[in-house]
Tab-separated table of C-alpha atoms in Angstrom:
chain	number	residue	atom	x	y	z
C	11	ALA	CA	82.419	-5.403	-18.045
C	12	CYS	CA	86.060	-5.681	-17.637
C	13	LEU	CA	86.475	-6.408	-21.401
C	14	ALA	CA	84.068	-3.915	-22.672
C	15	THR	CA	85.346	-1.223	-25.321
C	16	ASP	CA	84.034	1.666	-23.264
C	17	GLY	CA	86.326	3.134	-20.676
C	18	ALA	CA	83.915	3.831	-17.902
C	19	THR	CA	82.394	0.554	-18.295
C	20	VAL	CA	85.855	-1.093	-17.951
C	21	LYS	CA	86.921	0.923	-15.137
C	22	LYS	CA	83.582	0.195	-13.139
C	23	GLY	CA	84.196	-3.601	-13.728
C	24	PHE	CA	87.715	-3.720	-12.831
C	25	GLU	CA	86.961	-1.439	-9.680
C	26	SER	CA	83.998	-3.699	-8.771
C	27	LEU	CA	86.395	-6.770	-9.316
C	28	GLN	CA	89.171	-5.423	-7.114
C	29	GLY	CA	86.708	-4.516	-4.269
C	30	LEU	CA	85.324	-8.092	-4.303
C	31	VAL	CA	88.914	-9.266	-4.266
C	32	LEU	CA	90.039	-6.980	-1.398
C	33	SER	CA	86.927	-7.588	0.801
C	34	THR	CA	87.343	-11.390	0.492
C	35	LYS	CA	89.441	-13.103	3.241
C	36	VAL	CA	91.997	-15.386	1.452
C	37	GLU	CA	91.290	-18.430	3.457
C	38	SER	CA	87.372	-18.213	2.850
C	39	ILE	CA	88.141	-19.389	-0.761
C	40	PRO	CA	89.477	-22.863	-1.454
C	41	VAL	CA	93.054	-22.396	-3.003
C	42	ALA	CA	92.061	-24.388	-6.089
C	43	ASN	CA	89.628	-21.637	-6.809
C	44	TRP	CA	91.964	-18.783	-6.250
C	45	PHE	CA	94.191	-20.511	-8.759
C	46	THR	CA	91.295	-20.791	-11.177
C	47	PHE	CA	90.667	-17.080	-10.883
C	48	LEU	CA	94.356	-16.209	-11.202
C	49	ASP	CA	94.803	-18.269	-14.282
C	50	LEU	CA	91.837	-16.458	-15.701
C	51	VAL	CA	93.326	-13.019	-15.197
C	52	ALA	CA	96.801	-13.852	-16.537
C	53	THR	CA	95.633	-15.939	-19.534
C	54	ASN	CA	92.893	-13.503	-20.810
C	55	PRO	CA	94.107	-10.061	-20.402
C	56	PRO	CA	92.534	-7.476	-22.378
C	57	GLY	CA	93.961	-6.711	-25.941
C	58	ILE	CA	97.037	-4.502	-26.051
C	59	THR	CA	95.101	-2.012	-28.170
C	60	SER	CA	92.572	-1.492	-25.256
C	61	GLN	CA	95.436	0.329	-23.219
C	62	GLU	CA	92.857	1.604	-20.580
C	63	ALA	CA	91.477	-1.883	-19.975
C	64	ARG	CA	95.219	-3.290	-19.541
C	65	VAL	CA	95.831	-0.433	-16.913
C	66	TYR	CA	93.008	-1.525	-14.792
C	67	SER	CA	93.841	-5.239	-15.347
C	68	LEU	CA	97.291	-4.744	-14.315
C	69	SER	CA	95.967	-2.701	-11.135
C	70	LEU	CA	93.910	-5.877	-10.260
C	71	ILE	CA	96.914	-8.087	-10.908
C	72	GLY	CA	98.988	-5.938	-8.519
C	73	ARG	CA	96.190	-6.261	-5.733
C	74	LEU	CA	96.108	-9.921	-6.202
C	75	PHE	CA	99.839	-10.049	-5.796
C	76	LEU	CA	99.924	-8.004	-2.584
C	77	THR	CA	96.690	-9.788	-1.024
C	78	LEU	CA	97.273	-13.450	-1.953
C	79	MET	CA	101.172	-13.990	-2.101
C	80	PRO	CA	101.701	-13.728	1.436
C	81	GLU	CA	99.211	-16.588	2.192
C	82	LEU	CA	99.670	-18.560	-0.887
C	83	SER	CA	103.394	-18.741	-1.011
C	84	ASN	CA	103.793	-20.175	2.430
C	85	GLN	CA	102.594	-23.503	1.037
C	86	LYS	CA	105.253	-25.165	-1.049
C	87	ASP	CA	102.574	-27.017	-2.696
C	88	ASN	CA	101.515	-23.796	-4.348
C	89	TRP	CA	104.727	-22.586	-5.731
C	90	SER	CA	104.573	-24.306	-9.002
C	91	GLN	CA	101.343	-22.690	-9.879
C	92	LEU	CA	102.365	-19.315	-8.379
C	93	GLU	CA	105.505	-19.383	-10.559
C	94	ASP	CA	103.431	-20.139	-13.734
C	95	TRP	CA	101.083	-17.207	-12.746
C	96	THR	CA	104.046	-14.968	-12.089
C	97	ILE	CA	105.718	-15.912	-15.483
C	98	SER	CA	102.223	-15.129	-17.204
C	99	VAL	CA	102.129	-11.744	-15.503
C	100	ALA	CA	105.634	-10.940	-16.309
C	101	SER	CA	104.605	-11.518	-20.005
C	102	ILE	CA	101.811	-9.175	-19.714
C	103	VAL	CA	104.195	-6.668	-18.240
C	104	SER	CA	106.622	-7.036	-21.061
C	105	ASP	CA	103.956	-6.626	-23.517
C	106	ASN	CA	102.709	-3.398	-21.738
C	107	LEU	CA	106.189	-1.996	-21.503
C	108	GLN	CA	106.556	-2.740	-25.447
C	109	ALA	CA	103.615	-0.353	-26.027
C	110	GLY	CA	106.021	2.599	-25.986
C	111	ARG	CA	107.431	4.960	-23.325
C	112	ALA	CA	105.403	7.817	-24.076
C	113	THR	CA	102.024	5.945	-23.332
C	114	PRO	CA	100.042	5.878	-20.249
C	115	LEU	CA	100.262	2.147	-20.342
C	116	PHE	CA	103.770	2.236	-20.126
C	117	GLU	CA	104.033	4.688	-17.311
C	118	THR	CA	101.236	3.137	-15.420
C	119	THR	CA	103.030	-0.272	-15.847
C	120	VAL	CA	106.290	0.889	-14.408
C	121	GLN	CA	104.442	2.419	-11.299
C	122	THR	CA	102.385	-0.581	-10.747
C	123	VAL	CA	105.179	-2.974	-10.995
C	124	THR	CA	107.492	-0.691	-9.021
C	125	ASN	CA	105.019	-0.847	-6.264
C	126	ILE	CA	104.493	-4.386	-6.135
C	127	VAL	CA	108.317	-5.018	-6.316
C	128	ASN	CA	108.792	-2.422	-3.282
C	129	VAL	CA	105.986	-3.843	-1.215
C	130	MET	CA	107.034	-7.478	-1.774
C	131	SER	CA	110.472	-6.818	-0.778
C	132	MET	CA	109.718	-4.899	2.536
C	133	SER	CA	110.609	-6.587	5.535
C	134	GLY	CA	107.491	-8.201	7.093
C	135	PHE	CA	105.567	-8.695	3.696
C	136	ASN	CA	106.067	-12.394	4.209
C	137	GLU	CA	107.842	-13.738	7.058
C	138	GLY	CA	106.827	-17.431	6.560
C	139	GLU	CA	108.149	-20.168	4.336
C	140	GLY	CA	107.468	-18.187	1.152
C	141	VAL	CA	109.769	-15.106	1.942
C	142	ASN	CA	112.192	-16.445	-0.666
C	143	PHE	CA	109.720	-17.194	-2.971
C	144	CYS	CA	108.271	-13.586	-2.921
C	145	ALA	CA	111.743	-12.332	-3.220
C	146	TRP	CA	111.860	-14.310	-6.548
C	147	VAL	CA	108.527	-12.966	-7.680
C	148	GLY	CA	109.914	-9.422	-7.103
C	149	GLU	CA	113.033	-10.062	-8.970
C	150	THR	CA	111.069	-11.794	-11.984
C	151	LEU	CA	108.877	-8.638	-12.230
C	152	LEU	CA	111.913	-6.246	-11.746
C	153	PHE	CA	113.589	-8.116	-14.577
C	154	GLU	CA	110.960	-6.815	-17.063
C	155	LEU	CA	111.443	-3.363	-15.937
C	156	GLU	CA	115.378	-3.740	-15.937
C	157	LYS	CA	114.895	-4.752	-19.868
C	158	VAL	CA	113.719	-1.392	-20.598
C	159	GLY	CA	115.736	0.758	-18.167
C	160	ALA	CA	112.714	1.467	-15.989
C	161	CYS	CA	113.657	0.199	-12.670
C	162	GLY	CA	115.202	2.964	-10.829
C	163	GLY	CA	112.337	3.229	-8.124
C	164	ALA	CA	112.656	-0.486	-7.347
C	165	THR	CA	116.322	-1.201	-7.534
C	166	SER	CA	117.358	-0.236	-3.989
C	167	MET	CA	114.581	-2.227	-2.327
C	168	ILE	CA	115.532	-5.424	-4.348
C	169	ALA	CA	119.279	-4.735	-3.599
C	170	ALA	CA	118.347	-4.706	0.133
C	171	THR	CA	116.419	-7.810	-0.052
C	172	ARG	CA	119.161	-9.694	-2.147
C	173	GLY	CA	121.477	-8.588	0.585
C	174	ASN	CA	119.196	-9.903	3.362
C	175	ASN	CA	118.413	-13.059	1.579
C	176	ASN	CA	122.077	-13.899	0.863
C	177	SER	CA	123.072	-13.502	4.615
C	178	LYS	CA	120.416	-16.248	5.731
């Protein structure tokens, strides 16, 4: 349903998938299975011409970042796979932003990435071993917005985080 050509079907498919992700406790699924799912989501996005599907896909990705990153990033053994996933997502973000400023895909991508960056940079998002890793994720995604001059809503939060991380 997530890769259907009909917008209503795509929306329902991604909403169902998001609901499943949000209702599942992270620790109830083996880490390897989460990484298999993350890889599937990042390496098989809907085509760029299916802008509505890409909007819903990025929304799912945002939920995955905010749901999984605090837990998975606290294990150093996970960092390499999380780094690969983040880089794949950054590529999706870049492609979305290249679709043109006057498109819903561009606007939604900026909003979604700004939200991810702001939440991940908030004090208390991750207070474990993965705090600096989460800051790196935020900076990586912010860079994609900076490349197209669309990072105004996120800059102050990252600046505050960079300042806090440098003082540790």
